[in-house]
């Protein structure tokens, strides 16, 4: 039996009755699109974060794109983000017509190096998209100060940081808007695609609701363009409502898995996750680092252990950005990180015996490596 980096079977067995009841609730309601489940989830997710507005959308990519568009970001504008992220972050920015500008990462946390932001700002810069990667927050107090100084918007990419905190404040509550993905692997995951945008202001909320629904505010009357078909599914919203009540339990379970890794691997040559000062990590993934990463992964496969790399290819090196200013970028910390990091299995229902298999195999493989 292979050990996978993520699996949902055991969690589903534990929550099956509630999940199926959620589906039945929607199917019995007579309302399958933008109904009470979406409205209730939006209200409850906003309340969890202490904010007034949440708009459910179809996925995390469109959550970023629509958040930017609702803030007026478009062609001719420049948006600063990182290349060490899932490609959808950058695809969403490019989808607005804005230009992407990358800054490098902190080599210890793999998060945006906020010390590089001021030098990256130009007269065309309109927005910063910090990515709260792997389960912990970027130093948002630094970004908020820079945004105030230069009159920039902030859209937080919170796809990997549901429930994470920086200096006691929840991810998603620092900027003008925050984009979430509820892809099944996430800390708060649906049983399919889903996303949401949190925002403070009623004007941005209204713009988002129009953007996700063809540019309409009332049926069949388009108020403004652009418009999209980007609605959160009613079934997924009802499932997310149920799972939101268990979010803090999921986070506690992830931290317990991380603690077991930390204890078992602390005396190995692996570089283990570093928690930035003031952060509460939720461990969307448990990322470790070693210069012989590819050899380790190859040998682990012989033990039935299949692991992921998040992310093997920095976005600025991808062919889609070749010949653009974003592609003509040298990011030494990002590029070295991409050659060395990999992720160990991490999900709340990971059984101790399966985690032990991963640890034992990893220790065995590490013992066979030639010293660097």
Tab-separated table of C-alpha atoms in Angstrom:
chain	number	residue	atom	x	y	z
A	1	UNK	CA	0.000	0.000	0.000
A	2	UNK	CA	1.430	3.360	-1.087
A	3	UNK	CA	1.384	6.312	1.295
A	4	UNK	CA	0.024	9.367	-0.506
A	5	UNK	CA	0.761	12.986	0.251
A	6	UNK	CA	-2.985	13.567	0.674
A	7	UNK	CA	-6.080	11.368	0.984
A	8	UNK	CA	-9.645	12.045	2.041
A	9	UNK	CA	-11.116	8.563	2.505
A	10	UNK	CA	-10.879	8.298	6.278
A	11	UNK	CA	-12.123	11.828	6.831
A	12	UNK	CA	-15.090	11.117	4.585
A	13	UNK	CA	-15.944	7.957	6.523
A	14	UNK	CA	-15.905	9.939	9.773
A	15	UNK	CA	-18.036	12.771	8.354
A	16	UNK	CA	-20.077	10.814	5.802
A	17	UNK	CA	-23.431	11.231	7.511
A	18	UNK	CA	-23.033	15.006	7.758
A	19	UNK	CA	-21.725	15.361	4.183
A	20	UNK	CA	-24.596	13.339	2.723
A	21	UNK	CA	-27.066	15.305	4.826
A	22	UNK	CA	-25.598	18.495	3.350
A	23	UNK	CA	-26.202	17.179	-0.167
A	24	UNK	CA	-29.749	16.135	0.704
A	25	UNK	CA	-30.422	19.521	2.301
A	26	UNK	CA	-29.614	21.268	-0.975
A	27	UNK	CA	-31.380	18.800	-3.239
A	28	UNK	CA	-34.494	19.011	-1.077
A	29	UNK	CA	-34.484	22.802	-0.907
A	30	UNK	CA	-35.712	23.510	-4.419
A	31	UNK	CA	-32.851	26.007	-4.929
A	32	UNK	CA	-29.681	24.748	-6.613
A	33	UNK	CA	-27.884	27.991	-7.587
A	34	UNK	CA	-27.026	30.974	-5.329
A	35	UNK	CA	-29.479	29.876	-2.694
A	36	UNK	CA	-29.561	29.785	1.097
A	37	UNK	CA	-26.493	27.569	1.461
A	38	UNK	CA	-24.276	30.020	-0.403
A	39	UNK	CA	-25.739	32.986	1.487
A	40	UNK	CA	-25.347	31.259	4.862
A	41	UNK	CA	-21.798	30.137	4.134
A	42	UNK	CA	-20.844	33.638	3.042
A	43	UNK	CA	-22.220	35.073	6.278
A	44	UNK	CA	-20.580	32.421	8.473
A	45	UNK	CA	-17.182	32.609	6.769
A	46	UNK	CA	-17.226	36.414	7.104
A	47	UNK	CA	-18.211	36.098	10.770
A	48	UNK	CA	-15.376	33.629	11.451
A	49	UNK	CA	-12.974	36.327	10.241
A	50	UNK	CA	-14.754	39.229	11.904
A	51	UNK	CA	-15.445	40.924	8.584
A	52	UNK	CA	-18.656	42.168	7.059
A	53	UNK	CA	-18.507	40.809	3.533
A	54	UNK	CA	-17.837	37.475	1.813
A	55	UNK	CA	-18.650	36.515	-1.784
A	56	UNK	CA	-18.594	32.854	-2.774
A	57	UNK	CA	-17.067	32.089	-6.174
A	58	UNK	CA	-16.293	29.003	-8.209
A	59	UNK	CA	-12.594	28.520	-7.427
A	60	UNK	CA	-9.542	30.110	-5.880
A	61	UNK	CA	-8.100	31.314	-9.174
A	62	UNK	CA	-11.176	33.379	-9.934
A	63	UNK	CA	-11.227	34.552	-6.332
A	64	UNK	CA	-7.890	36.292	-6.981
A	65	UNK	CA	-8.895	37.565	-10.413
A	66	UNK	CA	-12.289	38.920	-9.378
A	67	UNK	CA	-10.857	40.520	-6.238
A	68	UNK	CA	-8.354	42.424	-8.371
A	69	UNK	CA	-10.991	43.434	-10.898
A	70	UNK	CA	-13.347	44.587	-8.156
A	71	UNK	CA	-10.576	46.893	-6.960
A	72	UNK	CA	-10.153	48.320	-10.458
A	73	UNK	CA	-6.917	46.525	-11.380
A	74	UNK	CA	-6.502	45.997	-15.117
A	75	UNK	CA	-4.396	46.672	-18.229
A	76	UNK	CA	-1.540	49.100	-17.690
A	77	UNK	CA	-1.357	48.361	-13.978
A	78	UNK	CA	1.401	46.431	-12.221
A	79	UNK	CA	0.855	43.865	-9.474
A	80	UNK	CA	3.673	42.613	-7.232
A	81	UNK	CA	3.702	39.022	-6.019
A	82	UNK	CA	6.053	36.024	-5.680
A	83	UNK	CA	7.117	33.309	-8.098
A	84	UNK	CA	7.200	30.602	-5.413
A	85	UNK	CA	3.476	29.965	-5.503
A	86	UNK	CA	0.926	27.829	-7.279
A	87	UNK	CA	0.729	29.067	-10.873
A	88	UNK	CA	-2.983	30.027	-10.531
A	89	UNK	CA	-2.013	33.041	-8.408
A	90	UNK	CA	-0.074	34.513	-11.305
A	91	UNK	CA	-2.457	33.266	-14.000
A	92	UNK	CA	-5.228	35.160	-12.189
A	93	UNK	CA	-3.210	38.390	-12.096
A	94	UNK	CA	-2.334	38.068	-15.777
A	95	UNK	CA	-5.994	37.396	-16.518
A	96	UNK	CA	-6.888	40.933	-15.472
A	97	UNK	CA	-4.551	42.352	-18.111
A	98	UNK	CA	-2.213	43.739	-15.461
A	99	UNK	CA	1.540	43.140	-15.578
A	100	UNK	CA	3.114	40.819	-13.027
A	101	UNK	CA	6.219	41.833	-11.103
A	102	UNK	CA	8.035	39.350	-8.878
A	103	UNK	CA	10.028	39.826	-5.697
A	104	UNK	CA	12.131	37.098	-4.144
A	105	UNK	CA	11.344	35.059	-1.056
A	106	UNK	CA	12.837	34.767	2.390
A	107	UNK	CA	15.002	31.617	2.155
A	108	UNK	CA	13.973	30.414	5.618
A	109	UNK	CA	10.190	30.740	5.414
A	110	UNK	CA	9.776	30.629	1.584
A	111	UNK	CA	7.365	33.571	1.910
A	112	UNK	CA	7.552	36.978	0.214
A	113	UNK	CA	10.628	38.922	1.344
A	114	UNK	CA	8.898	42.123	2.364
A	115	UNK	CA	12.231	43.952	2.592
A	116	UNK	CA	12.385	43.884	-1.220
A	117	UNK	CA	8.981	45.428	-1.804
A	118	UNK	CA	9.820	49.133	-1.581
A	119	UNK	CA	12.462	48.871	-4.299
A	120	UNK	CA	10.030	46.987	-6.547
A	121	UNK	CA	7.337	49.683	-6.508
A	122	UNK	CA	7.053	51.792	-9.661
A	123	UNK	CA	4.584	54.513	-10.725
A	124	UNK	CA	2.470	51.775	-12.372
A	125	UNK	CA	2.264	49.592	-9.263
A	126	UNK	CA	-1.311	49.353	-8.028
A	127	UNK	CA	-1.471	46.264	-5.852
A	128	UNK	CA	0.497	43.718	-3.836
A	129	UNK	CA	-0.622	40.081	-3.717
A	130	UNK	CA	1.120	38.424	-0.744
A	131	UNK	CA	0.767	34.629	-0.795
A	132	UNK	CA	0.312	33.045	2.626
A	133	UNK	CA	2.129	29.900	1.564
A	134	UNK	CA	2.165	26.407	3.071
A	135	UNK	CA	0.022	27.462	6.025
A	136	UNK	CA	1.616	30.592	7.468
A	137	UNK	CA	1.300	34.312	6.898
A	138	UNK	CA	3.516	36.799	5.169
A	139	UNK	CA	4.628	39.684	7.433
A	140	UNK	CA	1.448	41.645	6.766
A	141	UNK	CA	2.200	44.541	9.082
A	142	UNK	CA	5.192	45.369	6.823
A	143	UNK	CA	3.060	45.163	3.685
A	144	UNK	CA	0.250	47.248	5.185
A	145	UNK	CA	2.713	50.027	6.019
A	146	UNK	CA	4.182	49.977	2.508
A	147	UNK	CA	0.700	50.001	0.958
A	148	UNK	CA	-0.279	53.054	2.997
A	149	UNK	CA	2.907	54.861	1.983
A	150	UNK	CA	2.469	54.219	-1.749
A	151	UNK	CA	-1.319	54.131	-1.993
A	152	UNK	CA	-1.456	50.462	-3.023
A	153	UNK	CA	-4.224	47.905	-2.700
A	154	UNK	CA	-3.608	44.555	-1.002
A	155	UNK	CA	-5.202	41.291	-2.104
A	156	UNK	CA	-4.166	38.447	0.183
A	157	UNK	CA	-3.896	35.006	-1.405
A	158	UNK	CA	-5.144	32.826	1.455
A	159	UNK	CA	-5.631	29.597	-0.509
A	160	UNK	CA	-3.220	27.754	1.797
A	161	UNK	CA	-3.801	29.571	5.060
A	162	UNK	CA	-7.360	29.144	6.327
A	163	UNK	CA	-7.212	29.928	10.029
A	164	UNK	CA	-3.556	31.008	10.070
A	165	UNK	CA	-2.660	34.077	12.114
A	166	UNK	CA	-0.005	36.786	12.138
A	167	UNK	CA	0.446	38.549	15.494
A	168	UNK	CA	-2.909	37.144	16.562
A	169	UNK	CA	-4.803	38.443	13.513
A	170	UNK	CA	-6.345	36.036	11.022
A	171	UNK	CA	-4.997	35.756	7.494
A	172	UNK	CA	-7.379	37.493	5.141
A	173	UNK	CA	-8.149	40.400	7.460
A	174	UNK	CA	-5.209	42.703	6.680
A	175	UNK	CA	-5.872	43.879	3.139
A	176	UNK	CA	-8.555	45.293	0.904
A	177	UNK	CA	-9.622	41.806	-0.140
A	178	UNK	CA	-8.602	38.206	0.474
A	179	UNK	CA	-8.956	35.293	-1.932
A	180	UNK	CA	-9.626	31.730	-0.777
A	181	UNK	CA	-9.646	28.359	-2.479
A	182	UNK	CA	-11.679	25.444	-1.138
A	183	UNK	CA	-10.081	22.847	-3.411
A	184	UNK	CA	-10.393	19.453	-1.664
A	185	UNK	CA	-6.805	19.379	-0.353
A	186	UNK	CA	-7.087	22.719	1.441
A	187	UNK	CA	-7.233	23.247	5.190
A	188	UNK	CA	-10.909	23.991	4.597
A	189	UNK	CA	-11.676	21.869	1.560
A	190	UNK	CA	-14.847	21.144	-0.375
A	191	UNK	CA	-15.668	17.991	-2.354
A	192	UNK	CA	-14.876	19.778	-5.599
A	193	UNK	CA	-13.881	23.292	-6.584
A	194	UNK	CA	-14.913	26.376	-4.675
A	195	UNK	CA	-13.608	29.760	-3.613
A	196	UNK	CA	-14.486	32.984	-1.849
A	197	UNK	CA	-13.399	36.583	-1.484
A	198	UNK	CA	-13.472	38.411	1.827
A	199	UNK	CA	-13.621	42.188	1.735
A	200	UNK	CA	-14.292	45.060	4.079
A	201	UNK	CA	-16.184	47.498	1.899
A	202	UNK	CA	-19.757	47.353	0.550
A	203	UNK	CA	-18.677	48.823	-2.797
A	204	UNK	CA	-16.133	46.053	-3.364
A	205	UNK	CA	-18.682	43.483	-2.214
A	206	UNK	CA	-21.228	44.792	-4.724
A	207	UNK	CA	-18.650	44.781	-7.523
A	208	UNK	CA	-17.693	41.182	-6.710
A	209	UNK	CA	-21.295	39.996	-6.771
A	210	UNK	CA	-21.754	41.640	-10.153
A	211	UNK	CA	-18.500	40.199	-11.524
A	212	UNK	CA	-19.343	36.615	-10.532
A	213	UNK	CA	-22.779	36.818	-12.197
A	214	UNK	CA	-22.169	37.963	-15.791
A	215	UNK	CA	-21.963	41.616	-14.753
A	216	UNK	CA	-25.578	41.491	-13.569
A	217	UNK	CA	-27.172	42.731	-10.387
A	218	UNK	CA	-30.638	41.645	-11.437
A	219	UNK	CA	-31.399	38.707	-13.689
A	220	UNK	CA	-30.845	39.229	-17.397
A	221	UNK	CA	-29.755	42.864	-17.100
A	222	UNK	CA	-25.986	43.418	-17.421
A	223	UNK	CA	-24.937	46.473	-15.404
A	224	UNK	CA	-21.242	46.546	-16.253
A	225	UNK	CA	-18.406	44.569	-17.818
A	226	UNK	CA	-16.366	42.502	-17.284
A	227	UNK	CA	-18.672	39.750	-16.144
A	228	UNK	CA	-18.082	36.083	-15.426
A	229	UNK	CA	-19.976	32.945	-14.557
A	230	UNK	CA	-18.132	32.339	-11.288
A	231	UNK	CA	-20.714	31.273	-8.729
A	232	UNK	CA	-19.968	29.041	-5.736
A	233	UNK	CA	-21.941	25.817	-6.104
A	234	UNK	CA	-24.819	25.453	-3.658
A	235	UNK	CA	-23.888	21.866	-2.690
A	236	UNK	CA	-20.260	22.767	-2.045
A	237	UNK	CA	-21.365	25.782	-0.003
A	238	UNK	CA	-23.509	23.601	2.258
A	239	UNK	CA	-20.654	21.112	2.704
A	240	UNK	CA	-18.311	24.003	3.520
A	241	UNK	CA	-20.783	25.313	6.112
A	242	UNK	CA	-20.566	21.990	7.940
A	243	UNK	CA	-16.805	21.758	7.616
A	244	UNK	CA	-16.256	25.369	8.738
A	245	UNK	CA	-17.572	24.346	12.169
A	246	UNK	CA	-14.715	21.804	12.311
A	247	UNK	CA	-11.979	24.071	10.914
A	248	UNK	CA	-10.231	24.614	14.235
A	249	UNK	CA	-10.307	20.851	14.859
A	250	UNK	CA	-8.690	20.228	11.447
A	251	UNK	CA	-5.985	22.758	12.261
A	252	UNK	CA	-5.255	21.129	15.619
A	253	UNK	CA	-4.924	17.734	13.909
A	254	UNK	CA	-2.542	19.154	11.301
A	255	UNK	CA	-0.400	20.670	14.025
A	256	UNK	CA	-0.258	17.320	15.799
A	257	UNK	CA	0.978	15.655	12.597
A	258	UNK	CA	3.572	18.435	12.210
A	259	UNK	CA	4.745	17.983	15.809
A	260	UNK	CA	5.359	14.265	15.200
A	261	UNK	CA	7.440	15.048	12.121
A	262	UNK	CA	9.332	17.732	13.984
A	263	UNK	CA	10.257	15.402	16.826
A	264	UNK	CA	11.197	12.464	14.612
A	265	UNK	CA	13.244	14.448	12.071
A	266	UNK	CA	14.870	17.146	14.206
A	267	UNK	CA	18.310	15.457	14.218
A	268	UNK	CA	18.442	14.751	10.475
A	269	UNK	CA	20.062	16.853	7.730
A	270	UNK	CA	16.620	17.943	6.520
A	271	UNK	CA	15.758	21.614	6.905
A	272	UNK	CA	12.414	21.545	8.716
A	273	UNK	CA	9.716	24.246	8.539
A	274	UNK	CA	10.615	27.567	10.123
A	275	UNK	CA	7.762	29.481	11.704
A	276	UNK	CA	8.189	33.213	11.246
A	277	UNK	CA	8.000	35.355	14.415
A	278	UNK	CA	4.416	36.135	15.384
A	279	UNK	CA	2.926	33.420	13.156
A	280	UNK	CA	0.519	30.604	13.998
A	281	UNK	CA	1.120	27.937	11.337
A	282	UNK	CA	-1.759	25.726	10.131
A	283	UNK	CA	0.404	23.344	8.041
A	284	UNK	CA	-1.441	23.124	4.766
A	285	UNK	CA	1.688	21.247	3.728
A	286	UNK	CA	4.760	20.213	5.689
A	287	UNK	CA	7.690	21.361	3.554
A	288	UNK	CA	11.235	20.150	4.153
A	289	UNK	CA	14.441	20.872	2.296
A	290	UNK	CA	17.551	18.951	1.214
A	291	UNK	CA	20.081	19.538	-1.600
A	292	UNK	CA	19.675	15.912	-2.752
A	293	UNK	CA	15.892	16.215	-2.976
A	294	UNK	CA	15.399	14.350	-6.248
A	295	UNK	CA	17.483	11.382	-5.133
A	296	UNK	CA	15.539	11.215	-1.865
A	297	UNK	CA	12.216	11.204	-3.724
A	298	UNK	CA	13.421	8.501	-6.108
A	299	UNK	CA	14.516	6.232	-3.255
A	300	UNK	CA	11.348	6.866	-1.264
A	301	UNK	CA	9.302	5.535	-4.204
A	302	UNK	CA	10.915	2.140	-3.704
A	303	UNK	CA	9.347	2.168	-0.226
A	304	UNK	CA	5.900	3.009	-1.608
A	305	UNK	CA	6.121	6.671	-0.583
A	306	UNK	CA	5.005	9.191	-3.236
A	307	UNK	CA	5.679	12.813	-2.299
A	308	UNK	CA	4.999	16.201	-3.902
A	309	UNK	CA	7.137	19.234	-4.621
A	310	UNK	CA	5.397	22.559	-4.007
A	311	UNK	CA	6.735	24.008	-6.255
A	312	UNK	CA	9.256	22.448	-8.616
A	313	UNK	CA	9.022	25.194	-11.267
A	314	UNK	CA	8.962	28.840	-10.162
A	315	UNK	CA	6.327	30.666	-12.176
A	316	UNK	CA	8.817	33.081	-13.754
A	317	UNK	CA	10.628	30.123	-15.389
A	318	UNK	CA	7.484	28.803	-17.114
A	319	UNK	CA	7.238	29.166	-20.893
A	320	UNK	CA	4.034	31.203	-20.670
A	321	UNK	CA	6.074	34.096	-19.241
A	322	UNK	CA	9.084	33.798	-21.560
A	323	UNK	CA	9.830	37.088	-23.262
A	324	UNK	CA	7.872	39.117	-20.713
A	325	UNK	CA	9.325	41.326	-17.971
A	326	UNK	CA	8.004	38.807	-15.432
A	327	UNK	CA	9.932	36.008	-17.141
A	328	UNK	CA	13.116	38.072	-17.406
A	329	UNK	CA	13.678	37.904	-13.671
A	330	UNK	CA	16.414	36.392	-11.506
A	331	UNK	CA	15.202	35.264	-8.097
A	332	UNK	CA	18.074	33.367	-6.471
A	333	UNK	CA	16.329	32.318	-3.258
A	334	UNK	CA	13.238	31.162	-5.156
A	335	UNK	CA	15.275	29.219	-7.707
A	336	UNK	CA	17.427	27.431	-5.127
A	337	UNK	CA	14.381	26.638	-3.014
A	338	UNK	CA	12.658	25.030	-6.021
A	339	UNK	CA	15.579	22.621	-6.411
A	340	UNK	CA	15.526	21.455	-2.789
A	341	UNK	CA	12.051	21.481	-1.213
A	342	UNK	CA	9.512	18.676	-0.976
A	343	UNK	CA	6.376	17.986	1.038
A	344	UNK	CA	5.621	15.148	3.435
A	345	UNK	CA	2.102	13.697	3.738
A	346	UNK	CA	-0.115	16.120	5.648
A	347	UNK	CA	-3.834	15.926	6.297
A	348	UNK	CA	-5.909	15.766	9.491
A	349	UNK	CA	-6.858	12.096	9.200
A	350	UNK	CA	-3.324	10.860	8.481
A	351	UNK	CA	-3.031	7.731	10.635
A	352	UNK	CA	-0.028	7.508	12.987
A	353	UNK	CA	0.990	4.153	11.496
A	354	UNK	CA	1.116	5.654	7.988
A	355	UNK	CA	3.049	8.652	9.240
A	356	UNK	CA	5.474	6.264	10.952
A	357	UNK	CA	5.994	4.494	7.622
A	358	UNK	CA	6.932	7.795	6.020
A	359	UNK	CA	9.293	8.706	8.849
A	360	UNK	CA	10.971	5.283	8.920
A	361	UNK	CA	11.440	5.237	5.150
A	362	UNK	CA	12.771	8.779	5.160
A	363	UNK	CA	15.249	8.042	7.950
A	364	UNK	CA	16.424	4.952	6.065
A	365	UNK	CA	16.887	6.874	2.826
A	366	UNK	CA	18.707	9.731	4.530
A	367	UNK	CA	21.135	7.235	6.084
A	368	UNK	CA	22.126	6.007	2.596
A	369	UNK	CA	23.047	9.424	1.210
A	370	UNK	CA	26.623	10.478	0.746
A	371	UNK	CA	27.483	13.436	2.977
A	372	UNK	CA	27.088	16.724	1.111
